[in-house]
Coordinates of C-alpha atoms in Angstrom, one line a residue:
M3 CA 28.4 29.3 -13.5
K4 CA 29.0 27.3 -16.8
K5 CA 32.7 27.4 -15.6
Y6 CA 32.1 26.5 -12.2
F7 CA 30.0 23.4 -13.5
E8 CA 32.3 22.7 -16.6
F9 CA 29.2 22.6 -19.0
D10 CA 31.5 22.8 -21.8
K11 CA 33.9 20.2 -20.8
L12 CA 31.1 18.0 -19.9
G13 CA 28.8 18.4 -23.0
T14 CA 25.8 20.1 -21.5
N15 CA 23.7 23.1 -21.1
Y16 CA 20.9 25.1 -19.1
R17 CA 18.2 23.1 -20.7
R18 CA 19.4 19.8 -20.3
E19 CA 20.5 20.5 -16.7
I20 CA 16.9 22.5 -15.8
I21 CA 15.0 19.4 -17.4
G22 CA 17.4 16.6 -15.4
G23 CA 16.9 18.7 -12.1
L24 CA 13.3 18.9 -12.7
T25 CA 13.1 14.9 -13.6
T26 CA 15.2 14.0 -10.6
F27 CA 12.9 16.5 -7.9
L28 CA 9.6 14.3 -9.8
A29 CA 10.9 11.0 -9.4
M30 CA 11.5 11.7 -5.5
A31 CA 8.8 14.1 -4.9
Y32 CA 6.8 10.8 -3.4
I33 CA 9.1 11.3 -0.5
L34 CA 7.0 14.4 0.6
A35 CA 3.9 13.0 0.9
V36 CA 5.5 9.4 2.5
N37 CA 7.6 10.4 5.0
P38 CA 5.4 12.4 6.8
L39 CA 3.1 9.3 7.0
V40 CA 5.4 6.8 7.7
L41 CA 7.3 9.2 10.7
S42 CA 4.2 9.5 12.0
L43 CA 3.5 5.8 12.5
D44 CA 0.1 6.8 10.2
G45 CA -2.3 3.8 10.3
V46 CA -0.7 2.3 13.6
T47 CA -3.4 2.0 16.0
D48 CA -3.3 1.5 20.1
I49 CA -0.2 4.1 20.6
P50 CA 0.2 6.8 22.6
D51 CA 0.3 9.9 20.6
A52 CA 4.1 11.0 22.3
M53 CA 4.8 7.8 19.7
R54 CA 4.0 10.0 17.0
M55 CA 6.1 12.8 15.0
N56 CA 3.9 15.6 13.8
K57 CA 3.0 15.3 10.0
G58 CA 3.3 18.9 8.7
A59 CA 6.2 19.4 10.6
V60 CA 8.4 15.9 9.3
F61 CA 6.8 17.6 6.0
V62 CA 8.5 20.6 6.0
A63 CA 11.9 18.7 7.3
T64 CA 11.7 16.4 4.6
A65 CA 11.4 19.5 2.2
L66 CA 14.6 21.0 4.1
A67 CA 16.7 18.0 4.3
G68 CA 16.1 17.8 0.5
A69 CA 16.6 21.3 -0.2
V70 CA 19.8 21.7 1.5
G71 CA 21.0 18.5 0.9
S72 CA 20.6 18.8 -2.9
L73 CA 22.6 21.9 -2.9
F74 CA 25.1 21.1 -1.0
M75 CA 25.7 18.2 -3.7
G76 CA 25.1 20.5 -6.5
L77 CA 27.7 23.1 -5.4
I78 CA 30.3 21.4 -3.4
A79 CA 30.1 17.9 -5.3
R80 CA 29.1 19.3 -8.5
Y81 CA 27.5 15.9 -9.0
P82 CA 24.1 15.6 -10.6
I83 CA 22.6 14.0 -7.7
G84 CA 19.6 14.3 -5.4
L85 CA 19.3 14.1 -1.7
A86 CA 16.4 14.1 0.9
P87 CA 15.4 11.7 3.8
G88 CA 15.8 7.8 2.8
M89 CA 13.2 5.1 2.3
G90 CA 14.0 1.9 4.1
L91 CA 16.0 4.4 6.4
N92 CA 12.8 6.4 7.6
A93 CA 11.2 2.7 7.9
F94 CA 13.6 1.5 10.1
F95 CA 13.1 4.9 12.1
A96 CA 9.9 4.3 12.9
F97 CA 8.6 1.2 13.1
S98 CA 12.0 -0.8 14.6
V99 CA 13.5 1.8 17.0
V100 CA 10.1 4.2 17.8
L101 CA 7.9 0.9 17.7
T102 CA 9.1 -2.3 18.6
Y103 CA 12.1 -0.7 20.7
G104 CA 9.7 1.9 22.4
I105 CA 12.7 4.4 22.1
P106 CA 11.4 8.0 22.3
W107 CA 11.4 9.6 18.2
Q108 CA 13.6 12.3 20.0
T109 CA 16.1 10.3 21.1
A110 CA 16.4 8.0 17.6
L111 CA 16.8 11.6 15.9
T112 CA 19.7 11.6 18.0
G113 CA 20.8 8.6 16.6
V114 CA 20.8 9.8 13.3
L115 CA 22.1 13.3 14.0
F116 CA 25.5 11.1 15.5
S117 CA 25.4 9.1 12.6
G118 CA 26.0 12.2 10.8
L119 CA 28.2 13.5 13.0
I120 CA 30.9 10.2 12.5
F121 CA 30.2 10.2 8.5
I122 CA 31.4 13.9 8.4
V123 CA 34.5 12.7 10.5
L124 CA 35.1 9.7 8.2
S125 CA 34.9 12.3 5.3
L126 CA 37.0 14.4 6.3
T127 CA 39.6 11.9 6.9
G128 CA 39.2 10.6 3.5
L129 CA 38.5 7.0 5.1
R130 CA 35.2 7.3 3.0
E131 CA 36.5 7.8 -0.4
L132 CA 39.5 5.3 0.4
I133 CA 36.8 2.5 0.6
I134 CA 34.9 3.7 -2.1
N135 CA 38.1 3.8 -4.8
A136 CA 39.4 0.6 -3.4
I137 CA 36.3 -1.6 -4.6
P138 CA 37.3 -3.2 -7.7
A139 CA 35.8 -1.8 -11.1
Q140 CA 33.9 -5.3 -12.0
L141 CA 32.5 -4.9 -8.3
K142 CA 31.3 -1.5 -9.5
F143 CA 29.7 -2.6 -12.4
A144 CA 27.8 -5.0 -10.6
V145 CA 26.6 -2.4 -7.8
G146 CA 25.3 0.2 -11.0
A147 CA 23.3 -2.6 -12.8
G148 CA 21.8 -4.2 -9.3
I149 CA 20.7 -1.1 -8.7
G150 CA 19.3 -1.0 -12.0
L151 CA 17.2 -3.9 -11.3
F152 CA 16.4 -3.0 -8.0
I153 CA 14.6 0.3 -9.2
T154 CA 13.0 -1.5 -12.0
F155 CA 11.8 -3.7 -9.5
L156 CA 10.4 -0.9 -7.1
G157 CA 8.6 0.7 -10.3
L158 CA 7.0 -2.7 -11.8
Q159 CA 6.1 -2.9 -8.1
N160 CA 4.8 0.9 -7.2
A161 CA 2.5 0.5 -10.5
N162 CA 1.2 -2.9 -9.3
I163 CA 2.2 -4.2 -12.4
I164 CA 4.0 -6.9 -10.2
V165 CA 2.2 -7.8 -6.8
A166 CA 2.9 -10.2 -4.1
D167 CA 1.9 -13.8 -4.4
P168 CA 1.5 -16.0 -1.2
N169 CA 2.5 -19.1 -3.4
T170 CA 5.6 -17.5 -5.3
L171 CA 6.4 -14.1 -3.6
V172 CA 5.4 -12.2 -6.8
T173 CA 3.1 -12.6 -10.0
L174 CA 1.7 -10.4 -12.4
G175 CA -0.6 -8.0 -11.2
D176 CA -4.0 -6.8 -12.7
L177 CA -3.4 -5.2 -16.1
S178 CA -7.2 -4.0 -16.3
Q179 CA -6.7 -1.8 -13.3
G180 CA -7.0 2.0 -14.3
P181 CA -3.9 2.6 -12.4
V182 CA -1.9 -0.2 -13.6
L183 CA -2.6 0.7 -17.7
L184 CA -1.9 4.3 -17.0
A185 CA 1.6 3.3 -15.9
I186 CA 1.7 1.2 -18.6
F187 CA 0.9 4.0 -21.1
G188 CA 3.5 5.9 -19.2
L189 CA 6.0 3.4 -19.9
V190 CA 5.1 3.1 -23.8
I191 CA 5.0 6.5 -24.5
T192 CA 8.4 6.9 -22.7
V193 CA 10.2 4.2 -24.5
I194 CA 8.7 5.2 -27.8
M195 CA 10.0 9.2 -27.2
M196 CA 13.3 7.3 -26.1
V197 CA 13.9 5.4 -29.3
R198 CA 13.3 8.2 -31.2
G199 CA 16.2 10.1 -29.3
I200 CA 14.1 13.1 -27.9
K201 CA 16.0 14.5 -25.2
G202 CA 14.2 14.8 -22.1
A203 CA 12.1 11.8 -22.6
I204 CA 11.8 10.6 -19.6
F205 CA 10.5 14.1 -18.4
Y206 CA 8.2 14.5 -20.9
G207 CA 6.6 11.0 -20.2
M208 CA 6.1 12.0 -16.6
I209 CA 4.3 14.9 -17.4
L210 CA 2.2 13.3 -20.7
T211 CA 1.5 10.2 -18.1
T212 CA -0.1 12.5 -15.3
V213 CA -2.1 15.2 -18.0
T214 CA -3.6 11.4 -19.3
G215 CA -4.4 10.1 -15.8
M216 CA -6.3 13.8 -14.8
I217 CA -8.1 13.3 -18.4
F218 CA -9.6 9.7 -17.4
S219 CA -9.9 10.4 -13.4
L220 CA -6.9 8.3 -12.6
I221 CA -5.3 10.8 -10.7
D222 CA -7.4 14.1 -8.9
V223 CA -7.0 17.5 -10.4
P224 CA -5.4 19.6 -7.4
H225 CA -8.2 22.0 -6.2
K226 CA -5.7 24.4 -5.2
I227 CA -1.9 25.3 -5.7
V228 CA -0.5 26.9 -3.3
S229 CA -1.0 26.2 0.4
G230 CA 0.7 27.4 3.6
V231 CA 3.8 26.1 5.5
P232 CA 3.1 23.7 8.7
S233 CA 5.2 24.9 11.7
V234 CA 8.5 22.9 11.8
A235 CA 8.6 23.7 15.3
P236 CA 7.5 20.5 16.9
T237 CA 10.5 18.8 15.3
F238 CA 13.4 21.5 14.8
G239 CA 15.8 20.6 17.6
A240 CA 14.8 18.0 19.1
A241 CA 17.5 16.0 18.1
F242 CA 19.4 17.5 21.2
D243 CA 16.9 16.7 23.9
A244 CA 18.3 13.4 24.9
I245 CA 21.9 15.0 25.4
F246 CA 20.8 17.7 27.4
H247 CA 17.5 15.9 29.0
S248 CA 18.3 12.2 29.3
P249 CA 22.1 11.7 28.2
G250 CA 21.5 8.0 29.8
E251 CA 19.7 6.7 27.4
L252 CA 22.4 7.3 24.6
F253 CA 24.5 5.0 26.8
T254 CA 23.0 1.9 26.1
T255 CA 23.8 -1.3 23.5
Q256 CA 20.6 -0.6 22.3
F257 CA 21.5 3.0 21.1
L258 CA 24.7 2.1 19.6
V259 CA 23.1 -0.7 17.5
I260 CA 20.6 1.9 16.5
V261 CA 23.3 4.3 15.6
I262 CA 26.0 1.8 13.6
T263 CA 22.7 0.4 11.2
F264 CA 21.9 4.4 10.5
L265 CA 25.7 4.5 9.5
F266 CA 26.3 0.7 8.3
V267 CA 22.9 1.4 5.5
D268 CA 23.4 5.2 4.3
F269 CA 27.3 4.6 4.2
F270 CA 27.1 1.7 1.0
D271 CA 23.5 3.1 0.0
T272 CA 25.5 6.3 -0.7
A273 CA 28.7 4.4 -2.1
G274 CA 26.3 2.5 -4.4
T275 CA 24.3 5.4 -5.4
L276 CA 27.3 7.8 -6.5
V277 CA 29.1 4.8 -8.1
A278 CA 25.5 4.4 -10.3
V279 CA 25.2 8.2 -11.1
A280 CA 28.5 8.5 -12.1
T281 CA 28.9 5.8 -14.2
Q282 CA 25.8 6.5 -16.1
A283 CA 26.5 10.2 -16.5
G284 CA 30.2 9.0 -17.8
L285 CA 31.8 10.9 -14.9
M286 CA 34.0 8.0 -13.7
K287 CA 37.9 8.3 -14.5
D288 CA 40.0 5.0 -14.5
G289 CA 37.5 3.1 -12.7
K290 CA 37.4 5.8 -9.6
L291 CA 35.3 8.7 -8.7
P292 CA 36.1 12.2 -8.9
R293 CA 35.8 14.3 -6.0
A294 CA 34.1 11.7 -4.2
G295 CA 34.9 13.3 -0.8
R296 CA 33.1 16.2 -1.7
A297 CA 30.3 13.9 -2.8
L298 CA 30.3 12.1 0.9
L299 CA 30.9 15.2 2.6
A300 CA 27.7 16.4 1.4
D301 CA 25.9 13.7 2.1
S302 CA 27.1 13.4 5.8
M303 CA 26.8 17.2 6.2
A304 CA 22.9 16.3 5.1
T305 CA 22.4 14.3 7.4
V306 CA 23.2 16.0 10.3
T307 CA 21.0 18.7 9.0
G308 CA 17.8 16.9 8.3
A309 CA 18.6 15.2 11.7
V310 CA 18.5 18.9 13.1
F311 CA 15.1 20.1 11.2
G312 CA 13.3 17.0 12.2
T313 CA 13.5 13.6 9.9
S314 CA 15.5 10.7 9.8
T315 CA 18.5 9.9 7.6
T316 CA 19.0 12.2 4.1
T317 CA 20.8 10.2 1.7
S318 CA 21.5 10.5 -1.9
Y319 CA 18.6 9.1 -4.0
I320 CA 19.5 6.5 -7.0
E321 CA 16.1 8.4 -8.9
S322 CA 18.8 10.6 -9.7
T323 CA 19.3 8.4 -12.6
A324 CA 16.1 9.4 -13.9
G325 CA 17.6 13.0 -14.3
V326 CA 20.7 11.7 -15.8
A327 CA 18.8 10.3 -18.2
A328 CA 17.3 13.1 -18.8
G329 CA 20.2 14.7 -20.0
A330 CA 21.8 16.3 -16.0
K331 CA 25.7 15.5 -16.0
T332 CA 26.9 18.3 -13.3
G333 CA 25.7 19.7 -10.3
F334 CA 24.0 22.5 -11.4
A335 CA 21.0 20.0 -11.7
S336 CA 20.5 19.4 -7.9
V337 CA 20.6 22.8 -7.5
I338 CA 17.8 22.8 -9.7
T339 CA 16.5 20.2 -7.5
G340 CA 16.8 22.0 -4.4
L341 CA 15.3 25.0 -5.2
M342 CA 12.2 22.6 -6.5
F343 CA 12.3 21.1 -3.0
L344 CA 11.9 25.0 -1.6
L345 CA 9.2 25.7 -3.8
A346 CA 7.2 22.6 -2.7
L347 CA 6.8 24.0 0.6
F348 CA 4.2 26.0 -0.7
F349 CA 3.1 23.8 -3.4
S350 CA 2.1 20.9 -1.5
P351 CA -1.0 20.1 -3.4
L352 CA 0.7 19.8 -6.4
L353 CA 2.6 17.1 -4.9
F354 CA -0.8 14.7 -5.1
V355 CA -0.5 14.6 -8.9
I356 CA 3.0 12.7 -8.9
T357 CA 1.5 9.1 -8.1
P358 CA 3.5 6.2 -8.1
E359 CA 2.2 5.1 -11.8
V360 CA 3.7 8.5 -12.9
T361 CA 6.8 7.9 -11.9
A362 CA 7.4 3.9 -12.5
P363 CA 7.9 4.2 -16.0
A364 CA 11.4 6.8 -15.3
L365 CA 12.1 4.1 -12.4
I366 CA 11.7 0.9 -15.2
I367 CA 13.4 2.8 -18.1
V368 CA 16.1 4.0 -16.0
G369 CA 16.9 0.4 -14.7
V370 CA 17.1 -0.8 -18.9
L371 CA 19.9 1.8 -19.4
M372 CA 21.9 1.7 -15.9
V373 CA 21.8 -2.8 -16.5
S374 CA 23.8 -2.1 -19.5
N375 CA 26.7 -2.3 -16.8
L376 CA 26.6 -6.2 -17.2
G377 CA 28.0 -5.8 -20.3
N378 CA 31.6 -4.7 -18.9
I379 CA 31.8 -7.5 -16.2
E380 CA 34.3 -10.4 -16.9
W381 CA 31.5 -13.4 -16.5
T382 CA 34.0 -15.6 -18.3
K383 CA 36.0 -15.7 -15.1
F384 CA 34.1 -17.8 -12.5
E385 CA 36.0 -15.5 -9.7
M386 CA 34.6 -12.3 -10.8
A387 CA 31.3 -13.7 -12.0
V388 CA 30.2 -15.2 -8.4
P389 CA 30.6 -11.9 -6.2
A390 CA 29.0 -9.7 -9.1
F391 CA 26.6 -12.2 -9.4
F392 CA 25.6 -12.2 -6.1
T393 CA 25.7 -8.4 -5.8
V394 CA 23.0 -7.8 -8.7
I395 CA 20.7 -10.5 -7.4
A396 CA 20.5 -10.1 -3.8
M397 CA 19.7 -6.3 -4.5
P398 CA 16.3 -6.7 -5.6
L399 CA 15.5 -9.9 -4.2
T400 CA 16.6 -9.0 -0.5
Y401 CA 14.9 -4.9 -1.5
S402 CA 18.3 -3.4 0.1
I403 CA 21.2 -2.1 -1.7
A404 CA 23.2 -2.2 1.1
T405 CA 22.6 -5.9 1.5
G406 CA 23.1 -6.5 -2.1
I407 CA 26.9 -4.9 -1.8
A408 CA 27.6 -6.7 1.7
I409 CA 26.6 -10.2 0.2
G410 CA 28.7 -9.7 -3.2
F411 CA 31.7 -7.9 -1.0
I412 CA 32.1 -11.0 1.0
F413 CA 32.4 -13.5 -2.0
Y414 CA 35.1 -11.4 -3.6
P415 CA 37.8 -11.8 -1.7
I416 CA 37.1 -15.5 -1.0
T417 CA 36.6 -16.1 -4.4
M418 CA 39.6 -14.3 -5.8
L419 CA 42.2 -15.6 -3.3
L420 CA 41.1 -19.4 -4.2
S421 CA 41.4 -18.3 -7.8
G422 CA 45.8 -17.3 -7.1
R423 CA 44.6 -13.7 -7.9
R424 CA 45.5 -12.6 -4.0
K425 CA 47.6 -9.6 -5.1
E426 CA 45.0 -8.1 -7.5
I427 CA 42.7 -7.3 -3.7
H428 CA 43.0 -4.2 -1.8
P429 CA 43.4 -4.4 1.6
I430 CA 40.2 -2.8 2.3
M431 CA 38.0 -5.6 0.9
Y432 CA 39.3 -7.9 3.7
G433 CA 38.4 -5.4 6.5
L434 CA 35.3 -5.2 4.4
M435 CA 34.5 -8.8 4.5
V436 CA 34.9 -9.2 7.8
L437 CA 32.9 -6.1 8.7
F438 CA 30.0 -7.3 6.5
I439 CA 30.1 -10.8 8.4
L440 CA 29.7 -9.3 11.6
Y441 CA 26.9 -6.9 10.5
F442 CA 24.9 -10.4 9.6
I443 CA 25.8 -12.2 12.5
F444 CA 24.5 -9.3 15.0
I445 CA 22.9 -6.5 13.1
K446 CA 21.2 -7.8 10.5

């Protein structure tokens, strides 16, 4: 086991990998509670029940997709990255495709299935790996730093330290509220442990925050630990319904746009996550991602598997950086994350103690670690500073990793051409520029 995951080569051990895997799971466990609410259109009134997905089935599908996806990533690609149905893509699935377009959720799952199958083809042909390796190192650093700002903003927002404001868009929240104070406590205690060099500080910080929240009645103490597993039958295999029963629904412009959107967003969200996690873990070599093809194939297979179980696009989670910060460097951590998703099927009452206030400090601290990538960017060269800056700033401001990548990648060929550095531009970057422009015109 140690030889397969190269523990000695990467300077890690079982303890670090287990803590890292557990930390990644805890940081992304919220998806087990949130995804069923989103896909069932919970809170949306005056719609037919047929438009709602079964919550229990979606919970099981989410856990199984997270388990299988994380195991794929750990065993095939050997990267410390957890996978699960992605936030953002699930909202697009539920609120745009099903609620706004009026497309049955079964057909929407077919769209997810098709996007995953296309992903597999692109991965097996090496095209996805070729694209990622064609991205210049400077922009990869920008992607990592931008994601750092994005997840920091996400953590601050989840903890209500930063809240919406009608006049300034965002402002400081009410710091006298108990849940906000709990998140601040978690942040302070984690910072203290990080400064003191305690291994697994982020994981221990989450545990201490959870216990403190229970002591002060800010987090409900679970009344039971073990529960039964709901049936996945209502969603399992529903992705094949349109193929066999109503194939006409698949030959429409609207369905094509849905597939392309799932494909596009997942492609570049995953690319950004892989680069960011690999950079933080020190796994990048000469600006390239080792075993990128395997990682992308694992991600693609996870999307197909998730669609069959009955959930929206399964993707690599940027919260994996919390596990890396806790010590994870190999795929063994992802195996632990995957096993935790399987156990979660039986221990769902415990999931509700992992509140946004508990995970927020971890996301904020990871953001601090990731913005160090800014130091590797050549800010004195304006032609590089412009696309890098737009990549970094657009991610938190547009609330989208893919959009930040798109904006930066549009400007990169332009500024490099105008500065006389044409020979340094990989031909693929021109193609990506055109693709992103078309995306903003016809889809976004």
